[in-house]
Amino acid sequence: MKNNFSLKNKIHHAFSILCLLILFLSLMMIGISDYSKGAVINGILDNPSLRQITRDYTGNIHVVYIYGNTLYYAKSTDNGYTWSKKAITPTNCPQTPSIATYGNRIYIAYSDRVSNDGYSHYDIYFTKSVDGGISWSSPKRVNPNDNWWYWNPQICAYDNEIYIAWYCWDWHEIYFKKSTDGGKTWNTWKNWGASKHDADESFSFANRGNELYIVYSTQNDYKLNFVKSMNGGNSWTTPVNIISGGYNPSLAVGDSGWGTLYLTFQHGGMSYFKSSVDDGNTWGVTKLISNSGSYPSVSGGYRRAFIFWQSSNKIFLKVWNADKNELSVSEEIAAEGTSFYSSVMNDKKNIIDLIYYAGNWKIYHKKFNVDYFPSPPPTLYSPSNGETTSDNTPTFRWYSVSGATKYQIQVDDYSGFYSPAINKEVTSPYYTPSSSLSDGTYYWRVRAYKNGWGDWSDEWSFTISSIPPPTL
């Protein structure tokens, strides 16, 4: 019997290793490695559209959550393996918290129950830390003192400006305010859905610097409307319907400078994905994520979107590859009886952080390293910008890019590169044309390939003048 038991243990152990190996190889196929799970935090999470986790510029992880009737903050300086936890305030009944960081400043918004004259409602509160989470300011109410029920605050930050959007249950509207003095005062009031009082509580708020984006669902027909501000909330576009039927939206910005937006949403029990490359002026074709499951959520990276959703008490992941215009296969990444969750992508560290609630007041953190981001643009070397040469077959040189497997060089007599005289792919950081170029002015640029083409380099010009000047 002992030998049989030992054999069963060995088979079970081998099967467990095989499952982990399959998961690791599957994640590697979609560009993810260093799949690891950190320590457990005691608490609960809320709707995935609320960002309850973030990384600061140094790589520290910050989480906000609820435990009992208390709002808690947790911080990890070792990629989630250990956490320091702090009760921010023992308020009445804190709900729906969200978090944002800028520099070493940490900002939290949440809703909390208030009772006035026997009437119970929820207000929106703000608190901050300017010393990395050691101490916190006294909570400050953001909304007017009007006894309405406010819910689902979502917070973003840029420089000295803080932005909060939230939902009003009584009037079915989305509200927005901003602070330019660190949260002491709040102004620039704006609301959406007032004409029909038909906004739904499911909305998503994201920012790229002081460029602000909101997608919200209408309550009666579940249309998704999009609004944006390109000046820190001072003015907003008119709401535009971008989806004829959808709810539970999740919005994320892509890499800085591209104007990329990623959106996931539900409709009819299925989950979908859309993207925009022009700050939401136009949107691409809707892609099916899954024909089952709920609460899809997206985090944006460099030419990639990382899409999570939950189904049958599990969390799944797909990756959108903008270079290939395709979604990866689904990968199961958590199966501990999962419920609500939150994720964030940190471009500078190439890391995805995921926290999820696994029941029994247990929050887990998982980290994924992303190693297939396309290369940065190469730096050109020679011919130098504005140079004149007599060589009709000049050697083009540029500095190599770490991890790049090949380069593409284009040379044209017009800066638009509509019909390049040279359009070659090479494996070395230099190229000498086999045919002579005619005299004249040319423009040239290079880009690098690392699991996808990166951005083009700066465009440099040079002039070929092979005819020597007349002798005087």
Short mmCIF file of N, CA and C in Angstrom, two decimals, residues 264-386:
data_model
loop_
_atom_site.label_atom_id
_atom_site.label_comp_id
_atom_site.label_asym_id
_atom_site.label_seq_id
_atom_site.Cartn_x
_atom_site.Cartn_y
_atom_site.Cartn_z
N THR A 264 -13.10 47.53 -23.55
CA THR A 264 -13.81 46.26 -23.47
C THR A 264 -15.20 46.52 -22.89
N PHE A 265 -16.15 45.64 -23.21
CA PHE A 265 -17.52 45.80 -22.71
C PHE A 265 -18.27 44.49 -22.86
N GLN A 266 -19.43 44.42 -22.21
CA GLN A 266 -20.32 43.27 -22.31
C GLN A 266 -21.53 43.62 -23.14
N HIS A 267 -22.10 42.60 -23.76
CA HIS A 267 -23.38 42.75 -24.45
C HIS A 267 -23.97 41.36 -24.67
N GLY A 268 -25.18 41.15 -24.16
CA GLY A 268 -25.86 39.88 -24.37
C GLY A 268 -25.11 38.69 -23.81
N GLY A 269 -24.43 38.86 -22.68
CA GLY A 269 -23.70 37.76 -22.07
C GLY A 269 -22.36 37.47 -22.71
N MET A 270 -21.95 38.28 -23.69
CA MET A 270 -20.66 38.10 -24.35
C MET A 270 -19.77 39.32 -24.11
N SER A 271 -18.47 39.15 -24.27
CA SER A 271 -17.50 40.21 -24.03
C SER A 271 -16.82 40.61 -25.33
N TYR A 272 -16.58 41.93 -25.48
CA TYR A 272 -16.05 42.45 -26.73
C TYR A 272 -14.91 43.44 -26.48
N PHE A 273 -14.17 43.73 -27.58
CA PHE A 273 -13.02 44.64 -27.54
C PHE A 273 -13.06 45.57 -28.75
N LYS A 274 -12.72 46.83 -28.53
CA LYS A 274 -12.54 47.81 -29.61
C LYS A 274 -11.32 48.66 -29.30
N SER A 275 -10.77 49.27 -30.34
CA SER A 275 -9.63 50.16 -30.13
C SER A 275 -9.73 51.37 -31.06
N SER A 276 -9.03 52.43 -30.67
CA SER A 276 -8.94 53.65 -31.46
C SER A 276 -7.49 54.09 -31.49
N VAL A 277 -7.06 54.64 -32.62
CA VAL A 277 -5.68 55.13 -32.73
C VAL A 277 -5.63 56.64 -32.90
N ASP A 278 -6.78 57.31 -32.75
CA ASP A 278 -6.82 58.77 -32.94
C ASP A 278 -7.60 59.45 -31.81
N ASP A 279 -7.33 59.01 -30.57
CA ASP A 279 -7.95 59.60 -29.38
C ASP A 279 -9.47 59.49 -29.38
N GLY A 280 -10.00 58.44 -29.99
CA GLY A 280 -11.43 58.20 -29.94
C GLY A 280 -12.25 58.88 -31.01
N ASN A 281 -11.59 59.54 -31.96
CA ASN A 281 -12.36 60.15 -33.06
C ASN A 281 -13.02 59.08 -33.93
N THR A 282 -12.31 58.00 -34.15
CA THR A 282 -12.86 56.84 -34.85
C THR A 282 -12.47 55.58 -34.09
N TRP A 283 -13.26 54.51 -34.29
CA TRP A 283 -13.01 53.25 -33.59
C TRP A 283 -12.97 52.10 -34.59
N GLY A 284 -12.11 51.12 -34.30
CA GLY A 284 -11.95 49.97 -35.18
C GLY A 284 -13.10 48.99 -35.06
N VAL A 285 -12.94 47.89 -35.76
CA VAL A 285 -13.95 46.84 -35.78
C VAL A 285 -14.06 46.20 -34.40
N THR A 286 -15.29 45.89 -33.98
CA THR A 286 -15.52 45.21 -32.71
C THR A 286 -15.05 43.76 -32.79
N LYS A 287 -14.26 43.33 -31.80
CA LYS A 287 -13.73 41.97 -31.75
C LYS A 287 -14.37 41.21 -30.59
N LEU A 288 -14.77 39.96 -30.85
CA LEU A 288 -15.31 39.11 -29.81
C LEU A 288 -14.18 38.60 -28.92
N ILE A 289 -14.31 38.83 -27.62
CA ILE A 289 -13.34 38.30 -26.66
C ILE A 289 -13.76 36.89 -26.23
N SER A 290 -15.02 36.79 -25.78
CA SER A 290 -15.52 35.50 -25.30
C SER A 290 -17.03 35.49 -25.41
N ASN A 291 -17.57 34.32 -25.72
CA ASN A 291 -19.03 34.19 -25.79
C ASN A 291 -19.64 33.81 -24.46
N SER A 292 -18.85 33.90 -23.40
CA SER A 292 -19.35 33.68 -22.04
C SER A 292 -18.49 34.50 -21.09
N GLY A 293 -18.94 34.62 -19.87
CA GLY A 293 -18.16 35.36 -18.89
C GLY A 293 -18.69 36.77 -18.71
N SER A 294 -18.02 37.51 -17.82
CA SER A 294 -18.50 38.84 -17.46
C SER A 294 -17.34 39.72 -17.02
N TYR A 295 -17.65 41.00 -16.86
CA TYR A 295 -16.73 42.01 -16.37
C TYR A 295 -15.38 42.00 -17.09
N PRO A 296 -15.37 42.15 -18.41
CA PRO A 296 -14.08 42.28 -19.09
C PRO A 296 -13.39 43.57 -18.67
N SER A 297 -12.09 43.52 -18.57
CA SER A 297 -11.30 44.68 -18.16
C SER A 297 -10.03 44.71 -18.99
N VAL A 298 -9.53 45.91 -19.27
CA VAL A 298 -8.38 46.05 -20.15
C VAL A 298 -7.32 46.95 -19.53
N SER A 299 -6.06 46.59 -19.74
CA SER A 299 -4.92 47.43 -19.41
C SER A 299 -4.11 47.64 -20.68
N GLY A 300 -3.65 48.86 -20.91
CA GLY A 300 -2.98 49.20 -22.15
C GLY A 300 -1.48 49.25 -22.02
N GLY A 301 -0.77 48.78 -23.05
CA GLY A 301 0.68 48.83 -23.11
C GLY A 301 1.13 49.31 -24.48
N TYR A 302 2.40 49.12 -24.78
CA TYR A 302 2.99 49.55 -26.03
C TYR A 302 2.54 48.62 -27.15
N ARG A 303 1.60 49.08 -27.99
CA ARG A 303 1.08 48.32 -29.12
C ARG A 303 0.40 47.03 -28.70
N ARG A 304 0.03 46.95 -27.41
CA ARG A 304 -0.63 45.77 -26.89
C ARG A 304 -1.74 46.19 -25.93
N ALA A 305 -2.79 45.36 -25.85
CA ALA A 305 -3.81 45.51 -24.82
C ALA A 305 -3.95 44.17 -24.12
N PHE A 306 -4.05 44.20 -22.81
CA PHE A 306 -4.14 42.99 -22.00
C PHE A 306 -5.55 42.92 -21.42
N ILE A 307 -6.30 41.91 -21.86
CA ILE A 307 -7.73 41.84 -21.61
C ILE A 307 -8.02 40.70 -20.65
N PHE A 308 -8.65 41.03 -19.53
CA PHE A 308 -9.04 40.03 -18.54
C PHE A 308 -10.56 39.94 -18.49
N TRP A 309 -11.07 38.78 -18.16
CA TRP A 309 -12.48 38.62 -17.87
C TRP A 309 -12.67 37.40 -16.98
N GLN A 310 -13.83 37.30 -16.35
CA GLN A 310 -14.08 36.18 -15.45
C GLN A 310 -15.21 35.32 -15.96
N SER A 311 -15.06 34.02 -15.73
CA SER A 311 -16.06 33.05 -16.17
C SER A 311 -15.92 31.80 -15.32
N SER A 312 -17.03 31.30 -14.79
CA SER A 312 -17.04 30.07 -13.99
C SER A 312 -16.01 30.13 -12.86
N ASN A 313 -16.00 31.28 -12.17
CA ASN A 313 -15.09 31.47 -11.03
C ASN A 313 -13.62 31.36 -11.41
N LYS A 314 -13.31 31.72 -12.64
CA LYS A 314 -11.93 31.75 -13.11
C LYS A 314 -11.68 33.08 -13.83
N ILE A 315 -10.42 33.46 -13.93
CA ILE A 315 -10.04 34.66 -14.68
C ILE A 315 -9.22 34.24 -15.89
N PHE A 316 -9.54 34.83 -17.04
CA PHE A 316 -8.87 34.51 -18.29
C PHE A 316 -8.20 35.75 -18.85
N LEU A 317 -7.23 35.52 -19.74
CA LEU A 317 -6.46 36.60 -20.35
C LEU A 317 -6.36 36.40 -21.85
N LYS A 318 -6.53 37.49 -22.60
CA LYS A 318 -6.17 37.56 -24.01
C LYS A 318 -5.32 38.80 -24.23
N VAL A 319 -4.47 38.75 -25.26
CA VAL A 319 -3.61 39.88 -25.61
C VAL A 319 -3.96 40.36 -27.01
N TRP A 320 -4.21 41.66 -27.13
CA TRP A 320 -4.44 42.28 -28.44
C TRP A 320 -3.10 42.75 -28.99
N ASN A 321 -2.75 42.28 -30.18
CA ASN A 321 -1.50 42.63 -30.85
C ASN A 321 -1.83 43.60 -31.98
N ALA A 322 -1.52 44.88 -31.78
CA ALA A 322 -1.84 45.89 -32.79
C ALA A 322 -1.02 45.70 -34.06
N ASP A 323 0.19 45.14 -33.95
CA ASP A 323 1.03 44.94 -35.13
C ASP A 323 0.43 43.88 -36.06
N LYS A 324 -0.21 42.87 -35.46
CA LYS A 324 -0.80 41.79 -36.25
C LYS A 324 -2.31 41.93 -36.40
N ASN A 325 -2.90 42.93 -35.70
CA ASN A 325 -4.34 43.15 -35.75
C ASN A 325 -5.11 41.89 -35.36
N GLU A 326 -4.71 41.29 -34.24
CA GLU A 326 -5.35 40.05 -33.84
C GLU A 326 -5.32 39.88 -32.32
N LEU A 327 -6.24 39.04 -31.82
CA LEU A 327 -6.29 38.65 -30.43
C LEU A 327 -5.63 37.29 -30.25
N SER A 328 -4.93 37.10 -29.14
CA SER A 328 -4.32 35.81 -28.84
C SER A 328 -5.40 34.82 -28.40
N VAL A 329 -4.99 33.59 -28.21
CA VAL A 329 -5.89 32.59 -27.65
C VAL A 329 -6.12 32.89 -26.18
N SER A 330 -7.20 32.34 -25.62
CA SER A 330 -7.52 32.56 -24.21
C SER A 330 -6.59 31.74 -23.32
N GLU A 331 -6.19 32.33 -22.20
CA GLU A 331 -5.38 31.61 -21.23
C GLU A 331 -5.99 31.78 -19.85
N GLU A 332 -6.22 30.67 -19.16
CA GLU A 332 -6.71 30.74 -17.78
C GLU A 332 -5.55 31.10 -16.87
N ILE A 333 -5.72 32.12 -16.05
CA ILE A 333 -4.60 32.57 -15.20
C ILE A 333 -4.92 32.55 -13.73
N ALA A 334 -6.18 32.33 -13.34
CA ALA A 334 -6.52 32.25 -11.93
C ALA A 334 -7.76 31.38 -11.78
N ALA A 335 -7.73 30.47 -10.79
CA ALA A 335 -8.85 29.53 -10.64
C ALA A 335 -9.14 29.24 -9.18
N GLU A 336 -8.97 30.25 -8.33
CA GLU A 336 -9.20 30.03 -6.90
C GLU A 336 -10.59 30.48 -6.46
N GLY A 337 -11.61 30.25 -7.28
CA GLY A 337 -12.95 30.72 -6.93
C GLY A 337 -13.02 32.22 -7.03
N THR A 338 -12.48 32.78 -8.12
CA THR A 338 -12.29 34.21 -8.22
C THR A 338 -13.59 34.97 -8.41
N SER A 339 -13.57 36.21 -7.97
CA SER A 339 -14.69 37.12 -8.14
C SER A 339 -14.16 38.40 -8.75
N PHE A 340 -14.38 39.55 -8.14
CA PHE A 340 -13.92 40.81 -8.70
C PHE A 340 -12.40 40.90 -8.70
N TYR A 341 -11.88 41.77 -9.58
CA TYR A 341 -10.44 41.87 -9.74
C TYR A 341 -10.10 43.25 -10.29
N SER A 342 -8.82 43.55 -10.36
CA SER A 342 -8.36 44.81 -10.93
C SER A 342 -6.97 44.59 -11.48
N SER A 343 -6.63 45.26 -12.59
CA SER A 343 -5.32 45.08 -13.20
C SER A 343 -4.76 46.42 -13.63
N VAL A 344 -3.44 46.46 -13.81
CA VAL A 344 -2.79 47.67 -14.29
C VAL A 344 -1.55 47.26 -15.07
N MET A 345 -1.26 48.03 -16.12
CA MET A 345 -0.05 47.80 -16.92
C MET A 345 0.92 48.93 -16.66
N ASN A 346 2.17 48.58 -16.35
CA ASN A 346 3.20 49.58 -16.12
C ASN A 346 4.18 49.52 -17.28
N ASP A 347 4.10 50.52 -18.18
CA ASP A 347 4.91 50.49 -19.39
C ASP A 347 6.40 50.52 -19.11
N LYS A 348 6.83 51.37 -18.16
CA LYS A 348 8.25 51.55 -17.93
C LYS A 348 8.89 50.28 -17.37
N LYS A 349 8.11 49.52 -16.59
CA LYS A 349 8.63 48.28 -16.01
C LYS A 349 8.24 47.05 -16.82
N ASN A 350 7.41 47.22 -17.87
CA ASN A 350 6.94 46.09 -18.68
C ASN A 350 6.30 45.01 -17.81
N ILE A 351 5.44 45.44 -16.90
CA ILE A 351 4.83 44.52 -15.95
C ILE A 351 3.31 44.70 -15.95
N ILE A 352 2.57 43.59 -15.89
CA ILE A 352 1.15 43.62 -15.62
C ILE A 352 0.95 43.16 -14.18
N ASP A 353 0.22 43.93 -13.40
CA ASP A 353 -0.15 43.51 -12.05
C ASP A 353 -1.63 43.20 -12.02
N LEU A 354 -1.99 42.08 -11.43
CA LEU A 354 -3.38 41.68 -11.30
C LEU A 354 -3.66 41.34 -9.84
N ILE A 355 -4.72 41.93 -9.28
CA ILE A 355 -5.22 41.50 -7.99
C ILE A 355 -6.64 40.99 -8.18
N TYR A 356 -7.00 39.96 -7.43
CA TYR A 356 -8.34 39.41 -7.56
C TYR A 356 -8.81 38.85 -6.23
N TYR A 357 -10.12 38.89 -6.06
CA TYR A 357 -10.74 38.43 -4.83
C TYR A 357 -11.11 36.96 -4.98
N ALA A 358 -10.65 36.14 -4.05
CA ALA A 358 -10.86 34.70 -4.14
C ALA A 358 -11.81 34.17 -3.08
N GLY A 359 -12.64 35.05 -2.51
CA GLY A 359 -13.57 34.62 -1.48
C GLY A 359 -12.92 34.56 -0.11
N ASN A 360 -13.73 34.50 0.92
CA ASN A 360 -13.24 34.38 2.30
C ASN A 360 -12.27 35.51 2.66
N TRP A 361 -12.55 36.70 2.15
CA TRP A 361 -11.75 37.89 2.46
C TRP A 361 -10.29 37.72 2.04
N LYS A 362 -10.05 37.03 0.92
CA LYS A 362 -8.69 36.80 0.44
C LYS A 362 -8.48 37.50 -0.91
N ILE A 363 -7.49 38.37 -0.98
CA ILE A 363 -7.09 39.03 -2.22
C ILE A 363 -5.71 38.51 -2.61
N TYR A 364 -5.59 38.05 -3.85
CA TYR A 364 -4.31 37.57 -4.36
C TYR A 364 -3.74 38.58 -5.36
N HIS A 365 -2.42 38.61 -5.42
CA HIS A 365 -1.72 39.44 -6.42
C HIS A 365 -0.90 38.54 -7.32
N LYS A 366 -0.98 38.79 -8.63
CA LYS A 366 -0.12 38.08 -9.59
C LYS A 366 0.57 39.10 -10.49
N LYS A 367 1.79 38.78 -10.85
CA LYS A 367 2.61 39.66 -11.68
C LYS A 367 3.02 38.92 -12.95
N PHE A 368 2.97 39.64 -14.07
CA PHE A 368 3.39 39.07 -15.35
C PHE A 368 4.40 40.02 -15.99
N ASN A 369 5.55 39.50 -16.35
CA ASN A 369 6.50 40.29 -17.12
C ASN A 369 6.17 40.16 -18.61
N VAL A 370 6.18 41.25 -19.31
CA VAL A 370 5.87 41.26 -20.74
C VAL A 370 7.16 41.54 -21.49
N ASP A 371 7.57 40.57 -22.34
CA ASP A 371 8.86 40.72 -22.98
C ASP A 371 8.81 40.87 -24.48
N TYR A 372 7.68 41.15 -25.05
CA TYR A 372 7.68 41.24 -26.51
C TYR A 372 7.26 42.61 -27.01
N PHE A 373 7.57 43.63 -26.24
CA PHE A 373 7.25 44.97 -26.69
C PHE A 373 8.14 45.35 -27.86
N PRO A 374 7.59 45.97 -28.91
CA PRO A 374 8.42 46.40 -30.04
C PRO A 374 9.50 47.38 -29.61
N SER A 375 10.51 47.49 -30.45
CA SER A 375 11.69 48.27 -30.11
C SER A 375 11.42 49.77 -30.14
N PRO A 376 12.22 50.54 -29.40
CA PRO A 376 12.18 51.99 -29.55
C PRO A 376 12.81 52.37 -30.89
N PRO A 377 12.59 53.58 -31.36
CA PRO A 377 13.17 53.98 -32.64
C PRO A 377 14.69 54.07 -32.58
N PRO A 378 15.38 53.64 -33.63
CA PRO A 378 16.84 53.75 -33.65
C PRO A 378 17.28 55.22 -33.73
N THR A 379 18.51 55.45 -33.32
CA THR A 379 19.14 56.78 -33.45
C THR A 379 20.07 56.76 -34.66
N LEU A 380 19.85 57.67 -35.59
CA LEU A 380 20.65 57.70 -36.82
C LEU A 380 22.05 58.23 -36.54
N TYR A 381 23.01 57.82 -37.38
CA TYR A 381 24.40 58.21 -37.18
C TYR A 381 24.98 58.93 -38.42
N SER A 382 24.93 58.27 -39.58
CA SER A 382 25.45 58.90 -40.78
C SER A 382 24.76 58.31 -42.01
N PRO A 383 24.60 59.13 -43.08
CA PRO A 383 25.01 60.53 -43.21
C PRO A 383 24.29 61.42 -42.19
N SER A 384 24.99 62.39 -41.67
CA SER A 384 24.40 63.25 -40.66
C SER A 384 23.34 64.15 -41.27
N ASN A 385 22.50 64.68 -40.44
CA ASN A 385 21.38 65.50 -40.91
C ASN A 385 21.90 66.78 -41.56
N GLY A 386 21.53 66.98 -42.84
CA GLY A 386 21.95 68.17 -43.57
C GLY A 386 23.30 68.03 -44.26
#
